[in-house]
mmCIF file of C-alpha atoms in Angstrom:
data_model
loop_
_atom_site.group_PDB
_atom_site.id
_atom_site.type_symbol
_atom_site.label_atom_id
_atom_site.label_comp_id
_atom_site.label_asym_id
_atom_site.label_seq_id
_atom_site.Cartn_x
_atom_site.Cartn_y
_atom_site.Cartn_z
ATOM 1 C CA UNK A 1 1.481 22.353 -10.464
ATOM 2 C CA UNK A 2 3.910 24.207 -7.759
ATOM 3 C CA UNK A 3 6.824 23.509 -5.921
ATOM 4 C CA UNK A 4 6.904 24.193 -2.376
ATOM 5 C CA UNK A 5 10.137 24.207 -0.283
ATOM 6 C CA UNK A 6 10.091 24.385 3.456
ATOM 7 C CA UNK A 7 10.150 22.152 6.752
ATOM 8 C CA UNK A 8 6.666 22.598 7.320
ATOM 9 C CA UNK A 9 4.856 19.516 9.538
ATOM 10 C CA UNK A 10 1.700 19.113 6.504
ATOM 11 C CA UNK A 11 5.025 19.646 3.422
ATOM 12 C CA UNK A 12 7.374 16.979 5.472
ATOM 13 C CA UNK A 13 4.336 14.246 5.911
ATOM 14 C CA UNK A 14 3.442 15.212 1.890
ATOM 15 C CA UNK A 15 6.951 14.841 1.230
ATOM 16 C CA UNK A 16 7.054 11.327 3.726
ATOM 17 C CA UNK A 17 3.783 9.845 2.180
ATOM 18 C CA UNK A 18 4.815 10.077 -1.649
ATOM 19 C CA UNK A 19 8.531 8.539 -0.072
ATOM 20 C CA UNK A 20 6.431 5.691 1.278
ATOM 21 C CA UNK A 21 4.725 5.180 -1.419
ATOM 22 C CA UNK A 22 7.765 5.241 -4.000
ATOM 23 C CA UNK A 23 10.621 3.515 -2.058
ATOM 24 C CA UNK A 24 8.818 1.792 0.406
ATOM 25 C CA UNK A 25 5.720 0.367 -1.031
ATOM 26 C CA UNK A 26 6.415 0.281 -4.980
ATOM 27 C CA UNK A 27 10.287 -0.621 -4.375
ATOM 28 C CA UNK A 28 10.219 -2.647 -1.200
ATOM 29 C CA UNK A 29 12.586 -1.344 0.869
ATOM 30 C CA UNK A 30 12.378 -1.053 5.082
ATOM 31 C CA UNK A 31 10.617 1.743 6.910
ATOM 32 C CA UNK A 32 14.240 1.864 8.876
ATOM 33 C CA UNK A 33 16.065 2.332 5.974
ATOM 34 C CA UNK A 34 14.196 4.980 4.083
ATOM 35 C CA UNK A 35 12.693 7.053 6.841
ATOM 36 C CA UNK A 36 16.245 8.096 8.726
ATOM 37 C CA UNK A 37 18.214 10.743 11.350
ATOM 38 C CA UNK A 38 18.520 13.116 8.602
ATOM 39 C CA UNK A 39 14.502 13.623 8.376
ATOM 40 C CA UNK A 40 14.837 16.329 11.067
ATOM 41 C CA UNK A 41 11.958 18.708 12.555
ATOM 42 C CA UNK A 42 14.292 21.155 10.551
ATOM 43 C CA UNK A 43 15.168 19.267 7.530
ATOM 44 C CA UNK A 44 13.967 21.143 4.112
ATOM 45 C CA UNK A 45 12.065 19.661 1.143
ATOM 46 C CA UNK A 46 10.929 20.668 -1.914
ATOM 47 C CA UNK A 47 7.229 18.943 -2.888
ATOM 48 C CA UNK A 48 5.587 19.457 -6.190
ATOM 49 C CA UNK A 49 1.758 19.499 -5.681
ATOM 50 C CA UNK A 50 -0.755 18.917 -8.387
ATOM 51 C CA UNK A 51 -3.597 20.152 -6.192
ATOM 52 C CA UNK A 52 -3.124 18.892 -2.921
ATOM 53 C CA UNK A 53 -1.532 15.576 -4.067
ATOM 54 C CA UNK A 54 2.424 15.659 -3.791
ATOM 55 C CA UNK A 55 3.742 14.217 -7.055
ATOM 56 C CA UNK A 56 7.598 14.901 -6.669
ATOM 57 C CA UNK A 57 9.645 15.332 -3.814
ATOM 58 C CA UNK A 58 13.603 15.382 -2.661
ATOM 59 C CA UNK A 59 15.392 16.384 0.435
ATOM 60 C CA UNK A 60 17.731 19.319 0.565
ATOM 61 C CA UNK A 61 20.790 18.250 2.528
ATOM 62 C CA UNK A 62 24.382 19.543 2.464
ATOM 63 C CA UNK A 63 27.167 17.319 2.638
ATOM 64 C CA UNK A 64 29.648 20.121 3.122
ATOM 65 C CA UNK A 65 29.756 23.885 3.135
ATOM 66 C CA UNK A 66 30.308 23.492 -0.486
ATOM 67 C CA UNK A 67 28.848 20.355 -2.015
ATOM 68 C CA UNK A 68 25.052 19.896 -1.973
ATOM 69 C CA UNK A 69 23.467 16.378 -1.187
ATOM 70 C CA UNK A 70 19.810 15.859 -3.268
ATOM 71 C CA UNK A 71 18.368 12.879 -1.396
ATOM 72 C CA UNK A 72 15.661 10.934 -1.138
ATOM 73 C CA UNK A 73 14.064 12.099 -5.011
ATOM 74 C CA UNK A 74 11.501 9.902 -6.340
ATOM 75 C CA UNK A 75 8.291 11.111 -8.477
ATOM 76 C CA UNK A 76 4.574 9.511 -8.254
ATOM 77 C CA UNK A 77 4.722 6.984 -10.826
ATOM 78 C CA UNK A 78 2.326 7.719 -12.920
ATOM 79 C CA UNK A 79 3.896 11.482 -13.279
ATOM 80 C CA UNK A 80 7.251 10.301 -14.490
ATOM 81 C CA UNK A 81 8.478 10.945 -17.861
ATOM 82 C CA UNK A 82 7.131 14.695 -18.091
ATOM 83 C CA UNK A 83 9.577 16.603 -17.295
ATOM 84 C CA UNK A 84 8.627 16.935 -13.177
ATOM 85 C CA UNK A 85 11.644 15.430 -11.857
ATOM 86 C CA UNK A 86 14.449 17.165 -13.998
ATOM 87 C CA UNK A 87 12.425 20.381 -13.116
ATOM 88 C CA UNK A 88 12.484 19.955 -9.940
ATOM 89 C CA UNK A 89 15.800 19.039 -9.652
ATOM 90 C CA UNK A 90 17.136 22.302 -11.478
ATOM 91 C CA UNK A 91 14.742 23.993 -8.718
ATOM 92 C CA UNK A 92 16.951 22.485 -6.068
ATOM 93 C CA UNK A 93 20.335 23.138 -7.911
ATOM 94 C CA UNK A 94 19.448 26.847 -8.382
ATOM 95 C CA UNK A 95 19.071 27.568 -4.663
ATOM 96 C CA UNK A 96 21.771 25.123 -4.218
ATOM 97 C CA UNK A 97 23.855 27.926 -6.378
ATOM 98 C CA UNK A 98 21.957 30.809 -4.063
ATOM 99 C CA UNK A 99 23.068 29.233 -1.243
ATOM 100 C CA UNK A 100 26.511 29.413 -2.133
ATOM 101 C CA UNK A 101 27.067 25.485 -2.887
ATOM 102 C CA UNK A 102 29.547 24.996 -5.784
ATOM 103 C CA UNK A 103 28.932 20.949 -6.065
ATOM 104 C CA UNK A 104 25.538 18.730 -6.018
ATOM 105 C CA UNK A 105 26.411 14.804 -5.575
ATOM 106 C CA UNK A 106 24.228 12.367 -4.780
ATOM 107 C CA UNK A 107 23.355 8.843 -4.736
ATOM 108 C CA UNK A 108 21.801 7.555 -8.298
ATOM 109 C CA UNK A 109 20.247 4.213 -8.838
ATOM 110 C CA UNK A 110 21.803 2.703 -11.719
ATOM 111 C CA UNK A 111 18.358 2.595 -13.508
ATOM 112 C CA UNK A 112 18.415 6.297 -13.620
ATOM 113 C CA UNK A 113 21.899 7.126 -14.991
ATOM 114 C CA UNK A 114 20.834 8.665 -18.470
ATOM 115 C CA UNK A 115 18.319 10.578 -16.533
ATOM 116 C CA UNK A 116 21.104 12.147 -14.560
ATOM 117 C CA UNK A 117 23.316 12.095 -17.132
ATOM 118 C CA UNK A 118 21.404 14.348 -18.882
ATOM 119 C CA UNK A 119 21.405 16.729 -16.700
ATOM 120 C CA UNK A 120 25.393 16.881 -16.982
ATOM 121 C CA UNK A 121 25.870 15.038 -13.820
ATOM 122 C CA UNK A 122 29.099 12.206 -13.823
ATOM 123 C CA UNK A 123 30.244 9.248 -12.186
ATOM 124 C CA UNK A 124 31.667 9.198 -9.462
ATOM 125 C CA UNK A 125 32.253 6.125 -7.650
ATOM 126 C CA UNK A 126 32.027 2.206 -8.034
ATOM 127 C CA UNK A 127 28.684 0.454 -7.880
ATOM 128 C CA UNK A 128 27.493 -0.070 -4.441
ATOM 129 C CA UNK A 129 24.229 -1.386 -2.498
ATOM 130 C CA UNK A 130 22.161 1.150 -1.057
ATOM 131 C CA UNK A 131 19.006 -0.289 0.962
ATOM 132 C CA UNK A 132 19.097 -3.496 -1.707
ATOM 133 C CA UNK A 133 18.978 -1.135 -4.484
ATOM 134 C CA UNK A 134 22.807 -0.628 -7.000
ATOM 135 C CA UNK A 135 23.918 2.988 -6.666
ATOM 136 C CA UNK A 136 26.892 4.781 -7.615
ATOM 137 C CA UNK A 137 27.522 8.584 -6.865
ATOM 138 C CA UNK A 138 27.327 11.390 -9.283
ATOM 139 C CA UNK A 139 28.289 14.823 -8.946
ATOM 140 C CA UNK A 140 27.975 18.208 -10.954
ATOM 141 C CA UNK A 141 29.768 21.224 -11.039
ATOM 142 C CA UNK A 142 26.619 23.962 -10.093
ATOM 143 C CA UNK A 143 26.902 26.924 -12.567
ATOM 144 C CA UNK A 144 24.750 29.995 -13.220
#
C-alpha cells in the first residue's frame, strides 16, 4: 500500500469514488451533502492505494492559518480495523505540522470517538447533526 497526496483529476475521482461508496452508498447520505464547494479543482487529498484500488482517503483543508481541518475520512470497509486510517491520519497531521499548523479539529461521528480518542484528540463541542449523522468536534494540539 501507498499514500498519495495531491489534487490530481485520476487521485480526486479515487478519492470521490471510495467517498461515494462510504458516505453515500453504505451510509445513505445525499450526493449534495457529501460532494460540496470545498471539493475544489485545487483541493488536496491524501488516497491510500492497494494497487490501483483507493482504500482510505481524507481531505486536507485548513480552517485557519493555524488550525488544520481533516475532512471527509472514511476507509473501504472491508480495510478497517488495520491500522490504515490512524496511519493515514498521522500522515496528514505530520504535514499538517510541516505546514506550520499548530491545531487539527475536525468533525467526528460519535461512533468513532475511541478511535479518535486514541489518537489524543478531545472534545470539543456538543453533539450536533451533520448530514443525518451525530457529530461533535475534536481537536488536537499537533506536536513533533
Amino acid at each position: 500500500m501507498h499514500i498519495h497526496f495531491g489534487n490530481e483529476r485520476w487521485n480526486q475521482a479515487a478519492a470521490f469514488a471510495l467517498r461515494y461508496d462510504v458516505f453515500v452508498i453504505e451510509q445513505g447520505i445525499s450526493l449534495q451533502d457529501e460532494f460540496d464547494e470545498l471539493d475544489t479543482l485545487t483541493r488536496d487529498y491524501f488516497v491510500v492505494y492497494e494497487g490501483t484500488l483507493a482504500v482510505a482517503t481524507i481531505r486536507y483543508q485548513k480552517k485557519d492559518h493555524i488550525t488544520i481541518q481533516p475532512d471527509r475520512f472514511c476507509v473501504r470497509k472491508n480495510y478497517r480495523g488495520k491500522g490504515i486510517g490512524k496511519n493515514l491520519l498521522l500522515h496528514l497531521e505530520d504535514k499538517a505540522l510541516k505546514d506550520g499548523y499548530k491545531f487539527s479539529l475536525l468533525s467526528a461521528e460519535k461512533t468513532a470517538l475511541s478511535f479518535y480518542k486514541s489518537l489524543k484528540y478531545s472534545i470539543n463541542s456538543e453533539e450536533y447533526l451533520e448530514d443525518g449523522i451525530i457529530c461533535v468536534e475534536m481537536i488536537k494540539k499537533l506536536s513533533s
